[in-house]
mmCIF file of C-alpha atoms and ligand atoms in Angstrom:
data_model
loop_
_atom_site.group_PDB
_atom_site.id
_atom_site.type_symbol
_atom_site.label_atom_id
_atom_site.label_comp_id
_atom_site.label_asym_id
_atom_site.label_seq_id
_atom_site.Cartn_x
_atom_site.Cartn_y
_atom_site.Cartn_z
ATOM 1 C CA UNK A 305 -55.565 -177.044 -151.202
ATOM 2 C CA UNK A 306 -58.713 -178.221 -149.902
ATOM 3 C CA UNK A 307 -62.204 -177.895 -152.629
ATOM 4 C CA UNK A 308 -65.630 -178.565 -150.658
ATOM 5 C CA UNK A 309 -67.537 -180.276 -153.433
ATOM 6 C CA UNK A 310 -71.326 -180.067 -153.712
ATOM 7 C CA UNK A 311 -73.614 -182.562 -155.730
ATOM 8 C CA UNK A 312 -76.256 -184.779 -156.184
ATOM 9 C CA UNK A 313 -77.719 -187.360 -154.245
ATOM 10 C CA UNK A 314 -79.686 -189.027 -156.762
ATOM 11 C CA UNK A 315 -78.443 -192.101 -158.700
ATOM 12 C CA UNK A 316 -81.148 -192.074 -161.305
ATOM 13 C CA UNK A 317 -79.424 -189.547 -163.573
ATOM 14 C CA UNK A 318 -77.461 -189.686 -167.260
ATOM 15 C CA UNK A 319 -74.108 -192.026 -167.298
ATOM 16 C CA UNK A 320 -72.353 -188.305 -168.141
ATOM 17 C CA UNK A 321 -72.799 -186.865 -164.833
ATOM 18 C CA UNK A 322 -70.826 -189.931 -163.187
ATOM 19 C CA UNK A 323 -68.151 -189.650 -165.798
ATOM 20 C CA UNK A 324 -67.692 -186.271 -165.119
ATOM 21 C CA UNK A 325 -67.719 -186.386 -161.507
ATOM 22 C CA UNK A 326 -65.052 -189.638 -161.733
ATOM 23 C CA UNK A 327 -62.899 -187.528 -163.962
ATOM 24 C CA UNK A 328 -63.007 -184.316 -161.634
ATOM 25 C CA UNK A 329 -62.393 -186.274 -158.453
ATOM 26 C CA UNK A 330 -59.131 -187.890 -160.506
ATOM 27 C CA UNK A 331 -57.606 -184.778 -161.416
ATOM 28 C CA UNK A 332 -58.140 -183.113 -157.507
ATOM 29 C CA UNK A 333 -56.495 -185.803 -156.398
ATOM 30 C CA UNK A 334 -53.721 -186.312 -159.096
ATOM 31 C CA UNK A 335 -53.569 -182.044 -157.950
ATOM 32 C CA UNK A 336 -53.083 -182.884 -154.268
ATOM 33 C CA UNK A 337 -56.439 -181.530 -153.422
ATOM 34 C CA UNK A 338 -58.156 -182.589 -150.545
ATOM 35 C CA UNK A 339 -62.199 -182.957 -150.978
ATOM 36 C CA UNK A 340 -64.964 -181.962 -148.759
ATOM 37 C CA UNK A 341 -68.458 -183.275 -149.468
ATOM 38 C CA UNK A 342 -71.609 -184.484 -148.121
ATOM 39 C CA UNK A 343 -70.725 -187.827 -146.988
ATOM 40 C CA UNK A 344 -73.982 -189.048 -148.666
ATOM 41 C CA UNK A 345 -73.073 -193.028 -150.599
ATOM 42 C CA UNK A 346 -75.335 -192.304 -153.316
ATOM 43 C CA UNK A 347 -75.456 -190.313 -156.602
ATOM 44 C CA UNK A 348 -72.355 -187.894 -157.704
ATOM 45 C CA UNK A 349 -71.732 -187.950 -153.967
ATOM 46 C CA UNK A 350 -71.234 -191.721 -154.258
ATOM 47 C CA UNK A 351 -69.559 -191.275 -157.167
ATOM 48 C CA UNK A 352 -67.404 -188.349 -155.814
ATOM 49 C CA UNK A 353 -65.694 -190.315 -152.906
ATOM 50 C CA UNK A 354 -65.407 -193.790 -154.626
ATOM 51 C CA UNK A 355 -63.519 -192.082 -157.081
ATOM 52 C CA UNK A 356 -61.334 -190.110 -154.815
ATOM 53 C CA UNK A 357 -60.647 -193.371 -152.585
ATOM 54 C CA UNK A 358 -60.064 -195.294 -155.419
ATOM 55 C CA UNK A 359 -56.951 -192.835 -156.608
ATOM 56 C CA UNK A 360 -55.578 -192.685 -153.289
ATOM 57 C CA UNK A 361 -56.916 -189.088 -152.221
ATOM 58 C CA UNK A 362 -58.107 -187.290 -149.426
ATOM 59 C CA UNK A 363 -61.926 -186.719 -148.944
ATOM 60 C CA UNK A 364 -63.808 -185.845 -145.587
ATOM 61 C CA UNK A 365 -67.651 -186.208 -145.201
ATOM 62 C CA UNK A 366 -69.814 -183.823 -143.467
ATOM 63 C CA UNK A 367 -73.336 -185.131 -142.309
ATOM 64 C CA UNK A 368 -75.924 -184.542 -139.925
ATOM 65 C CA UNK A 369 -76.380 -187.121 -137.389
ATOM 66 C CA UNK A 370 -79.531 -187.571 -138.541
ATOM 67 C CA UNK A 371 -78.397 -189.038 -141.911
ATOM 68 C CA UNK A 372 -75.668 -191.181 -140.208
ATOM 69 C CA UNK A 373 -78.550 -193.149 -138.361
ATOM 70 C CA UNK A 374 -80.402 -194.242 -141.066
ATOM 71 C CA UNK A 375 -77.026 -195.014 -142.847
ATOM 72 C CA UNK A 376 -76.613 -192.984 -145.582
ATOM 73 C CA UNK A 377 -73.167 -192.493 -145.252
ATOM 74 C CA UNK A 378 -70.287 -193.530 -147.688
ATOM 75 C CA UNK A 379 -68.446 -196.822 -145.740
ATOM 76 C CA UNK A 380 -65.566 -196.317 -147.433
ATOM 77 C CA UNK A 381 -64.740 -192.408 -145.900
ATOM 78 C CA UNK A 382 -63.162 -192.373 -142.279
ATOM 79 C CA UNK A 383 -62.892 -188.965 -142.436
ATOM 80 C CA UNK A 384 -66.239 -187.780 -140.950
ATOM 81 C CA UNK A 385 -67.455 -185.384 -139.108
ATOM 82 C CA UNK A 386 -71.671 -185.046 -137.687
ATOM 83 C CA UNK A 387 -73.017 -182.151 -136.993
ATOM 84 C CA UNK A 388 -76.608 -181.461 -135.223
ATOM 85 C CA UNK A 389 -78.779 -180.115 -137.986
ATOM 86 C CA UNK A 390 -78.045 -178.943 -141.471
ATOM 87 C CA UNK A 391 -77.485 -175.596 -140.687
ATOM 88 C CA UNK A 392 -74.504 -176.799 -138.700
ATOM 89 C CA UNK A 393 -73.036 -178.688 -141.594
ATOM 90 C CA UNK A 394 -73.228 -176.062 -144.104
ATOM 91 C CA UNK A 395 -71.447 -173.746 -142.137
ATOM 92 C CA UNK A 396 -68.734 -176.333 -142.039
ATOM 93 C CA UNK A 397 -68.419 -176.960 -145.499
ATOM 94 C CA UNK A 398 -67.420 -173.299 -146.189
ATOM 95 C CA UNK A 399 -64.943 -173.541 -142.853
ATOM 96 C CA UNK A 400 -61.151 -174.085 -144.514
ATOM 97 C CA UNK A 401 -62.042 -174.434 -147.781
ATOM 98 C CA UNK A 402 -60.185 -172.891 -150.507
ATOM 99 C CA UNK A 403 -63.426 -172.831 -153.432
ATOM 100 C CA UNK A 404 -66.645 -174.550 -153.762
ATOM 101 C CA UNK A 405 -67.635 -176.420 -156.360
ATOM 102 C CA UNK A 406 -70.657 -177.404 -157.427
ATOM 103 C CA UNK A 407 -71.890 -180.487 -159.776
ATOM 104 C CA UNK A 408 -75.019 -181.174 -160.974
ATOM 105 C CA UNK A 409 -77.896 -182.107 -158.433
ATOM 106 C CA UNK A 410 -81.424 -181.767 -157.008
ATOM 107 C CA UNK A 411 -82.830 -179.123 -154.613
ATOM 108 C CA UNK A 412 -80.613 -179.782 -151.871
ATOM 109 C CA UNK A 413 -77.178 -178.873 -154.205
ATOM 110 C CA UNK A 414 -79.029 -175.724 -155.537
ATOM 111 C CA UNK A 415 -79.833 -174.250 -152.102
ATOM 112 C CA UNK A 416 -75.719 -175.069 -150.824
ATOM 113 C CA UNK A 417 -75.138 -173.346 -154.075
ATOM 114 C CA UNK A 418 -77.486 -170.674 -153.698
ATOM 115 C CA UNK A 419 -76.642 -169.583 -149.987
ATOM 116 C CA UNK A 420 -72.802 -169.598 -151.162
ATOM 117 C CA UNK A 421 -73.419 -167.184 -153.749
ATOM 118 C CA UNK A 422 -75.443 -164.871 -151.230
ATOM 119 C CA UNK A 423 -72.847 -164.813 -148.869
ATOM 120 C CA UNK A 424 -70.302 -164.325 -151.371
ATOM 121 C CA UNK A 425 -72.531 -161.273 -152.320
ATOM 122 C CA UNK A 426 -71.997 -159.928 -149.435
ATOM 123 C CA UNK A 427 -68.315 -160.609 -148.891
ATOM 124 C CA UNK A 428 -69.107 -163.464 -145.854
ATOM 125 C CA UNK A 429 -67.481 -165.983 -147.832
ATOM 126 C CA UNK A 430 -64.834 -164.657 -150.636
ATOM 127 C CA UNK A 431 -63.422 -168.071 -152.412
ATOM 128 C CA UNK A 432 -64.377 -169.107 -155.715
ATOM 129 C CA UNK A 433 -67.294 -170.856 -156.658
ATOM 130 C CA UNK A 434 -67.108 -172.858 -160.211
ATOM 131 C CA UNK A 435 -69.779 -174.606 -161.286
ATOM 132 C CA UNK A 436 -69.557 -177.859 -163.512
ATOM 133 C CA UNK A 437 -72.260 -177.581 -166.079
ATOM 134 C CA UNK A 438 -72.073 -180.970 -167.465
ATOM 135 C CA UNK A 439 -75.471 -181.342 -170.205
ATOM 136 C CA UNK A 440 -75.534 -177.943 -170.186
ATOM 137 C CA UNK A 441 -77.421 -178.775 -166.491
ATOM 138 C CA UNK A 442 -76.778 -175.407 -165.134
ATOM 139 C CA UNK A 443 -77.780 -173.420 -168.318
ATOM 140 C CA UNK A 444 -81.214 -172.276 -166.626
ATOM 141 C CA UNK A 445 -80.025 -171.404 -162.856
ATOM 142 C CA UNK A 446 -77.502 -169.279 -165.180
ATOM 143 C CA UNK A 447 -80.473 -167.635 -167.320
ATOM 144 C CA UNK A 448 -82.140 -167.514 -163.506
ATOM 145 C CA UNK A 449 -79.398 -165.200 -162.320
ATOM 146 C CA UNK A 450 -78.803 -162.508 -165.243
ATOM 147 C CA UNK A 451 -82.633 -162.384 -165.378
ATOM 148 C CA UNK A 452 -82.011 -160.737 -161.771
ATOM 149 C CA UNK A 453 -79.104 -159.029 -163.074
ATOM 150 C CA UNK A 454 -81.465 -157.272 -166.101
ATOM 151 C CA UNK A 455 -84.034 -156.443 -163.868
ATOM 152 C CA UNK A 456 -82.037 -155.048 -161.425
ATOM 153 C CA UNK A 457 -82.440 -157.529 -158.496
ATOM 154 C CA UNK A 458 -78.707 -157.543 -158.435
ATOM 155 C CA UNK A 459 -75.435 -155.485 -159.895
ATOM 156 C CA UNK A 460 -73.884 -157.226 -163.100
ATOM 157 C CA UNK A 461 -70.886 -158.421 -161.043
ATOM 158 C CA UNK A 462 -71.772 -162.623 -161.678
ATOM 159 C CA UNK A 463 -68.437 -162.933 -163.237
ATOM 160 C CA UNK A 464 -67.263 -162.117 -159.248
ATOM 161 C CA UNK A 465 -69.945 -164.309 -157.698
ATOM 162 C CA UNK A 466 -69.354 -167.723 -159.896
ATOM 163 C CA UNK A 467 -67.577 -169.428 -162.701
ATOM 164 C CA UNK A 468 -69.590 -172.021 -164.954
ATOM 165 C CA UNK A 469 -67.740 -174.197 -166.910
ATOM 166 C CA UNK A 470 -68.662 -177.304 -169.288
ATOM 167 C CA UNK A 471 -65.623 -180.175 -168.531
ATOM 168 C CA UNK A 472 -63.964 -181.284 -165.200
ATOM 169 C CA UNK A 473 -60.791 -180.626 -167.026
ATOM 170 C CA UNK A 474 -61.612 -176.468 -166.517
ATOM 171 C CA UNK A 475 -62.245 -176.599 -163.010
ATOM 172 C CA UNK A 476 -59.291 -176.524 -161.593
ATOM 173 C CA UNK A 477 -57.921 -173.850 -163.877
ATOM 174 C CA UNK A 478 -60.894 -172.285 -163.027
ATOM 175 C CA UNK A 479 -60.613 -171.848 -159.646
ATOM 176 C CA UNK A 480 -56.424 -170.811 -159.992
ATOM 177 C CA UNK A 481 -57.711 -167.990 -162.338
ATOM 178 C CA UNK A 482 -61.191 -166.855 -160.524
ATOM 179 C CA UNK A 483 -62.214 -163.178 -160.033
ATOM 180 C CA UNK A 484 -60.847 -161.999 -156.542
ATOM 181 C CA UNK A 485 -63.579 -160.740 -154.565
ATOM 182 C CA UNK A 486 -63.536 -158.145 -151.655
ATOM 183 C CA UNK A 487 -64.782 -156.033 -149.146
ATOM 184 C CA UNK A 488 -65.028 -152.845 -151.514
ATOM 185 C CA UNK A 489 -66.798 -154.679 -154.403
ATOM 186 C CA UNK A 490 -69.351 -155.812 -151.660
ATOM 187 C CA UNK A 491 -70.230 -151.958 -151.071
ATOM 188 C CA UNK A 492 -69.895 -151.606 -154.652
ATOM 189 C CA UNK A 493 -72.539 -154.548 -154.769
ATOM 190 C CA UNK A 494 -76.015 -153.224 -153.579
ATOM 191 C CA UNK A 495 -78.580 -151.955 -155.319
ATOM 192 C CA UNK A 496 -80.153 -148.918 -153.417
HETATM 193 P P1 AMP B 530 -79.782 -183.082 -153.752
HETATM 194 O O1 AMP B 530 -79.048 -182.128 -154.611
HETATM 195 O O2 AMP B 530 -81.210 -182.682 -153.502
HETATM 196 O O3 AMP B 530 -79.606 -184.498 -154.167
HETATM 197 O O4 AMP B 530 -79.150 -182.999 -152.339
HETATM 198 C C1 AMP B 530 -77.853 -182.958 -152.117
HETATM 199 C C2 AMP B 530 -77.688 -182.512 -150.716
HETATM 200 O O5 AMP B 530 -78.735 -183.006 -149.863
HETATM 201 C C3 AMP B 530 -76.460 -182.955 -150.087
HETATM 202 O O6 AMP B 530 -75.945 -181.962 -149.282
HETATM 203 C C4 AMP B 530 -76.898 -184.122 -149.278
HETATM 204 O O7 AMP B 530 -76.245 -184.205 -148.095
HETATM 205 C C5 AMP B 530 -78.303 -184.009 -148.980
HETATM 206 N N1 AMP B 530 -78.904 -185.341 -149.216
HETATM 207 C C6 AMP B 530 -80.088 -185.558 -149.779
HETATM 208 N N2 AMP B 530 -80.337 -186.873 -149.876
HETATM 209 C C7 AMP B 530 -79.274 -187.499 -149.368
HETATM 210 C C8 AMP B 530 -78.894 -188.875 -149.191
HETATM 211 N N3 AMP B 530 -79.681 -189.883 -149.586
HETATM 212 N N4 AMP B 530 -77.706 -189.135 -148.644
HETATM 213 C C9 AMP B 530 -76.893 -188.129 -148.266
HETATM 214 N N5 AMP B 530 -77.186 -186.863 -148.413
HETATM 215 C C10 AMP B 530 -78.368 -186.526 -148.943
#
């Protein structure tokens, strides 16, 4: 199985958040899961792939060039691949991967998040998505989305669309028991 993992860049964030993202990124690999992320050094990223290296796992970083030149890479990944913009690279995230998850982070991990869920909407991309809300971090984007569900911005399917959970423990679990999604709840999912 292969997760594409999306988080935080930032560093200057609660000791939880780490622990949570070490303790994921030692169960996908004591699961044989091979992880997918950002590439980025810093932050959960940082965390992310230290952790994965440091259990003997498999993790692959996706960057635009860009980033690579002014060295924001992990050292420690071999696995890369750069891409020309970062258009290009979140296409490739979503290419091959089994689910998405998302951790805690900034603007940049709620727009990956954000554009999964859209195409997921519309049945362009049909794996799970489970979200890690560590601190309860994810309780407003949650409140965000029914408030479009009660005012009829979208169907009540977000059971379909996403999974939240609270420990790295139910993400895996998570993602083995997630909704199926297809083609005929996409029609079923417009509002006209
Ligand atoms: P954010 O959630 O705003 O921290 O951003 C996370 C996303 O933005 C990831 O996809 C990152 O690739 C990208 N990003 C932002 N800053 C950096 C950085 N210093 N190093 C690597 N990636 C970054």
């Amino acid at each position: 199985m292969q997760v594409c993992v999306y988080c935080a860049s930032s560093g200057r964030i609660h000791q939880d958040y780490f622990d949570a993202t070490a303790k994921l990124a030692k169960l996908f690999v004591k699961n044989n899961i091979k992880v997918v992320f950002g590439g980025g050094s810093s932050g959960l990223m940082g965390q992310l792939a230290d952790s994965v290296l440091a259990a003997g796992g498999q993790i692959k970083g996706i960057m635009p060039q860009f980033m690579n030149e002014v060295e924001w890479g992990h050292r420690g990944v071999s696995d890369f691949v750069y891409t020309q913009s970062m258009h290009e690279r979140k296409a490739k995230f979503l290419e091959g991967t089994d689910a998405l998850i998302t951790l805690p982070g900034g603007p940049g991990t709620y727009e990956e998040l954000l554009e999964s869920i859209t195409l997921k909407k519309l049945a362009q991309f049909t794996k799970p998505i489970v979200i890690l809300n560590t601190r309860g971090y994810f309780d407003a984007f949650n409140n965000m989305m029914q408030q479009a569900v009660k005012e009829n911005f979208m169907i009540d399917d977000l059971k379909y669309l996403y999974t939240i959970v609270n420990t790295p423990e139910e993400v895996i679990p998570a993602i083995e028991n997630a909704h199926l999604w297809n083609k005929g709840l996409r029609d079923a999912g417009s509002l006209r």
